[in-house]
Tab-separated table of C-alpha atoms in Angstrom:
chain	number	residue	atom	x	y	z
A	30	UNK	CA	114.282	102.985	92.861
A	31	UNK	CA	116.691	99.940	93.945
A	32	UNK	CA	118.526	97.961	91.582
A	33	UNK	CA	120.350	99.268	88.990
A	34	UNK	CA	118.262	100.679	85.756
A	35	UNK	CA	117.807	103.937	87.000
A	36	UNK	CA	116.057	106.120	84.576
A	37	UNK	CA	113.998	103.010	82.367
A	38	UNK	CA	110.481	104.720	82.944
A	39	UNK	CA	111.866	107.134	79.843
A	40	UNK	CA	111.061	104.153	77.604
A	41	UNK	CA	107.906	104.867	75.507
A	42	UNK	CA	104.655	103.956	77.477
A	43	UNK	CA	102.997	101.610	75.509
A	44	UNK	CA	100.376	101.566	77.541
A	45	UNK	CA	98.570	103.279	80.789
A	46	UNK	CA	95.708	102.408	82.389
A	47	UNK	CA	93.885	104.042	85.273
A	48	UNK	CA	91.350	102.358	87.461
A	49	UNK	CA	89.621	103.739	90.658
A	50	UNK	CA	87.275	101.139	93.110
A	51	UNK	CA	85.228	102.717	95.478
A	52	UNK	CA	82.550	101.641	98.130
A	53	UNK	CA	79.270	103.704	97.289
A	54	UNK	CA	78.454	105.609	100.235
A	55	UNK	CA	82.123	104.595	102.263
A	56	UNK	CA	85.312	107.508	102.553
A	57	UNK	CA	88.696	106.408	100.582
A	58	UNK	CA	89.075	103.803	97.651
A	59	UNK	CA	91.829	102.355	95.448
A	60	UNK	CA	93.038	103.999	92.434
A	61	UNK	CA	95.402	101.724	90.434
A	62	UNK	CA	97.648	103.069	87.709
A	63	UNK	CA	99.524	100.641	85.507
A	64	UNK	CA	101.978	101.484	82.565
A	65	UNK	CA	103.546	99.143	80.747
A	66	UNK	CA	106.860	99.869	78.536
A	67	UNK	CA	108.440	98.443	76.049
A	68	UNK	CA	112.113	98.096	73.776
A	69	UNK	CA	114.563	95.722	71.992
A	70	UNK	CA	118.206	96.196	72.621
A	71	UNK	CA	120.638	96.830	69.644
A	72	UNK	CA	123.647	97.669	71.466
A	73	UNK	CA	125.668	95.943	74.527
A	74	UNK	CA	128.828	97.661	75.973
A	75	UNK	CA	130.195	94.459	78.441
A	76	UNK	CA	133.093	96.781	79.550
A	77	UNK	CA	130.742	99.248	80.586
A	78	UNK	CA	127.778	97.874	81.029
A	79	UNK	CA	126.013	100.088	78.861
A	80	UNK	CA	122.935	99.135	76.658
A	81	UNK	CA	121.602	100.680	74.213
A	82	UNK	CA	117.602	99.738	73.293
A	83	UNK	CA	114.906	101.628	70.721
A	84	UNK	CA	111.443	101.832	71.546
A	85	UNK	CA	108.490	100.436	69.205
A	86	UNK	CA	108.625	104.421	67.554
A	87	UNK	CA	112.118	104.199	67.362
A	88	UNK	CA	113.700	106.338	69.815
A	89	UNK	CA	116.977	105.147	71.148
A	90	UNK	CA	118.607	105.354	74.878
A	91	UNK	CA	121.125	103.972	76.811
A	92	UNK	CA	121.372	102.825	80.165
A	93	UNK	CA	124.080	101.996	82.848
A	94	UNK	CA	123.282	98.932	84.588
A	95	UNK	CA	124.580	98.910	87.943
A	96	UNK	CA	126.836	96.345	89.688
A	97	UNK	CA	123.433	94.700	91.486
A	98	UNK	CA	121.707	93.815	87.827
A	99	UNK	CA	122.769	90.065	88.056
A	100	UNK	CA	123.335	88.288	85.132
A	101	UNK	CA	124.055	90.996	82.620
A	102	UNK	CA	126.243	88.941	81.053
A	103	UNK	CA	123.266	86.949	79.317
A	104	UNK	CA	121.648	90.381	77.705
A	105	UNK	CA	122.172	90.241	73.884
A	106	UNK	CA	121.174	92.456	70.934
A	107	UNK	CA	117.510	92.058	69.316
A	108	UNK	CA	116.808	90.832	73.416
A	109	UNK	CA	113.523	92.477	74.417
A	110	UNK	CA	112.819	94.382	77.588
A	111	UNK	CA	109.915	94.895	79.133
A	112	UNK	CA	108.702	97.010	82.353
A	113	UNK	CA	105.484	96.882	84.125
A	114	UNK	CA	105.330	99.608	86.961
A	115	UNK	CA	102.189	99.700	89.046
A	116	UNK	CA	100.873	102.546	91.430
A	117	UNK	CA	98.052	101.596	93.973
A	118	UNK	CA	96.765	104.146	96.313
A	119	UNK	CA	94.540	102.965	98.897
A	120	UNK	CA	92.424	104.980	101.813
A	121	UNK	CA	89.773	103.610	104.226
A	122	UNK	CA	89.047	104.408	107.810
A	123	UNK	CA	89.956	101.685	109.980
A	124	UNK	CA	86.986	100.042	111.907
A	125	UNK	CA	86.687	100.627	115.791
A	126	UNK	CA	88.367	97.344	117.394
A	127	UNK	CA	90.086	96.763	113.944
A	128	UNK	CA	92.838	93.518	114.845
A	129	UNK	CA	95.463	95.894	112.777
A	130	UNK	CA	97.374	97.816	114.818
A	131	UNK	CA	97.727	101.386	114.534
A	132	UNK	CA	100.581	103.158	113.533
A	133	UNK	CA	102.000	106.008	112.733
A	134	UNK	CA	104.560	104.985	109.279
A	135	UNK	CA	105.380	101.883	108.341
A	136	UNK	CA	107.394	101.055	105.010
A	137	UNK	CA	108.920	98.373	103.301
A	138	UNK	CA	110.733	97.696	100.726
A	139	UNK	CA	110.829	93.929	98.616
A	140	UNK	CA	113.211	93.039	95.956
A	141	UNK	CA	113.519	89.495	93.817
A	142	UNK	CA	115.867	89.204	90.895
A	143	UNK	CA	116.410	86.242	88.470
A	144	UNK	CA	118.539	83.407	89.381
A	145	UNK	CA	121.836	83.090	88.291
A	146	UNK	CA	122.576	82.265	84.791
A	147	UNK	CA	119.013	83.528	83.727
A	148	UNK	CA	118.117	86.467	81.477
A	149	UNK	CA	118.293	89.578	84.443
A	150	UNK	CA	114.735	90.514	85.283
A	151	UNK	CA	113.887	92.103	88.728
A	152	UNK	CA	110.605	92.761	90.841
A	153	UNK	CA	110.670	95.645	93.129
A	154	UNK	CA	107.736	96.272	95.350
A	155	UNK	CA	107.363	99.435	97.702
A	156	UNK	CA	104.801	99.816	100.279
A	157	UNK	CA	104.238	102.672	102.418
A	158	UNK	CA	101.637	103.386	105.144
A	159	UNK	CA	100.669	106.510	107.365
A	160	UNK	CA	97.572	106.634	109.740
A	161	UNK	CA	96.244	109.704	111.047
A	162	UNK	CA	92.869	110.476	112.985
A	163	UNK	CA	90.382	112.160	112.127
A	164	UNK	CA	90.930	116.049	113.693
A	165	UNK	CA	87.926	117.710	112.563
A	166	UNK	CA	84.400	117.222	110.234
A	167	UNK	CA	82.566	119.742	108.642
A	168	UNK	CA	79.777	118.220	107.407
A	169	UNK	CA	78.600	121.826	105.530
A	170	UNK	CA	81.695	121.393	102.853
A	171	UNK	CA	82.363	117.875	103.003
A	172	UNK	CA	86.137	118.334	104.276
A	173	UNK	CA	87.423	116.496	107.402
A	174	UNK	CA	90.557	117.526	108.215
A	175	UNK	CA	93.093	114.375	109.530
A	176	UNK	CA	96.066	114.841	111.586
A	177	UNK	CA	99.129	112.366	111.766
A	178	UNK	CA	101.712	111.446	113.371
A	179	UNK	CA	104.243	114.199	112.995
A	180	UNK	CA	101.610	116.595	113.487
A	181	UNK	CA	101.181	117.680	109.944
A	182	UNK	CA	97.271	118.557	109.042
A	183	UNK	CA	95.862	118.151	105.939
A	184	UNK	CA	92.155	118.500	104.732
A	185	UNK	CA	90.538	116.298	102.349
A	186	UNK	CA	87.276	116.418	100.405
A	187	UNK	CA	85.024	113.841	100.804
A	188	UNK	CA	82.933	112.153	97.418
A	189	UNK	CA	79.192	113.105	97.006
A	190	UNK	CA	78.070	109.592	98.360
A	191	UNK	CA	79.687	109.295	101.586
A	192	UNK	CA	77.303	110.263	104.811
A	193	UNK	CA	79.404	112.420	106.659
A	194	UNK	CA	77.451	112.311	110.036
A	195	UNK	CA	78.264	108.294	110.092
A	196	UNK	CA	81.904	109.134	110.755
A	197	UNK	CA	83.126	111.190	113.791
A	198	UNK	CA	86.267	112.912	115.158
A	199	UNK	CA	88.951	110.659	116.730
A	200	UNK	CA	88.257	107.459	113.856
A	201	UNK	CA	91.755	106.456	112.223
A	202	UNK	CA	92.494	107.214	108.425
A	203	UNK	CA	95.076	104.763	106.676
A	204	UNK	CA	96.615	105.764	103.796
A	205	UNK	CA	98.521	102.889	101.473
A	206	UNK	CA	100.622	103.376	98.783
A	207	UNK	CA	102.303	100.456	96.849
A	208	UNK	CA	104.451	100.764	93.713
A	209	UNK	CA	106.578	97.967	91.920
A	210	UNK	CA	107.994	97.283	88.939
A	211	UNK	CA	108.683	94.037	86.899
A	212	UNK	CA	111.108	94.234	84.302
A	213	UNK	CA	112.050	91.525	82.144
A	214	UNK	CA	114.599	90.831	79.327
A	215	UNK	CA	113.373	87.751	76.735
A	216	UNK	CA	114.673	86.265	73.737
């Protein structure tokens, strides 16, 4: 992960949630996972810049915050911090004549921290994205096997719902992943 609060996911989740949207009868979806995290800081090391924070059950770490947290300077005791980090996968096949074009890994990387002078907060969002075609379909156990880029294979099971003879070999597979987290540190 960029910036500079390396290992914060070992906060307590204080909450997950887990949502999947699908088209009935169309191949992919979106799943969307979401956990949200939580702590107060009792301890700030300025020399260091180590802080110390407890979780709502109590359990205490401390963290080294790296030259690139601006504004650490403005973090004080009883200050609370929290983390939302988001996972969205996403799969379709792309439409024949689709005005995206294809290709074979893209990724990118976006990162926006507070101004200067404000309480440090930071949103970093990752996106990745591989297409492949489709290699083979067999309709009998609902696999279709997609090939990308680098050659790698791998087969995938399609849902219950989707009419495997409306697809056919060649059709492009996109496969999205996006993950940020947005951590902030209030009064």
């Amino acid at each position: 992960m960029a910036g500079g609060w390396g290992c914060a996911t070992s906060l307590l989740a204080d909450g997950k949630s887990k949502e999947t949207i699908i088209t009935k009868g169309e191949p992919g979806g979106l799943l969307v996972e979401t956990t949200e995290l939580s702590a107060t800081v009792v301890k700030v090391n300025k020399s260091t810049r180590e802080v110390t924070m407890v979780d709502p059950q109590g359990r205490k770490s401390t963290y080294r915050a790296g030259p690139e947290v601006r504004n650490f300077d403005q973090i004080e005791p009883g200050d609370r911090v929290r983390a939302a980090l988001t996972e969205q996968y996403l799969s379709f096949v792309r439409k024949p004549g689709s005005e995206m074009p294809a290709s074979a890994e893209q990724v990118r990387q976006k990162v926006v921290v507070a101004p200067k002078g404000a309480k440090p907060s930071v949103l970093i969002v990752n996106t990745s994205e591989y297409t492949g075609r489709v290699h083979s379909i067999d309709a009998k156990n609902r696999t279709a096997t997609i090939v990308f880029a680098d050659g790698r294979r791998q087969t995938f099971k399609a849902r219950p719902d989707v009419d495997m003879t409306r697809h056919a070999v060649g059709a492009e597979v996109v496969f999205r992943t996006t993950e940020s987290v947005a951590v902030s540190i209030t009064k």
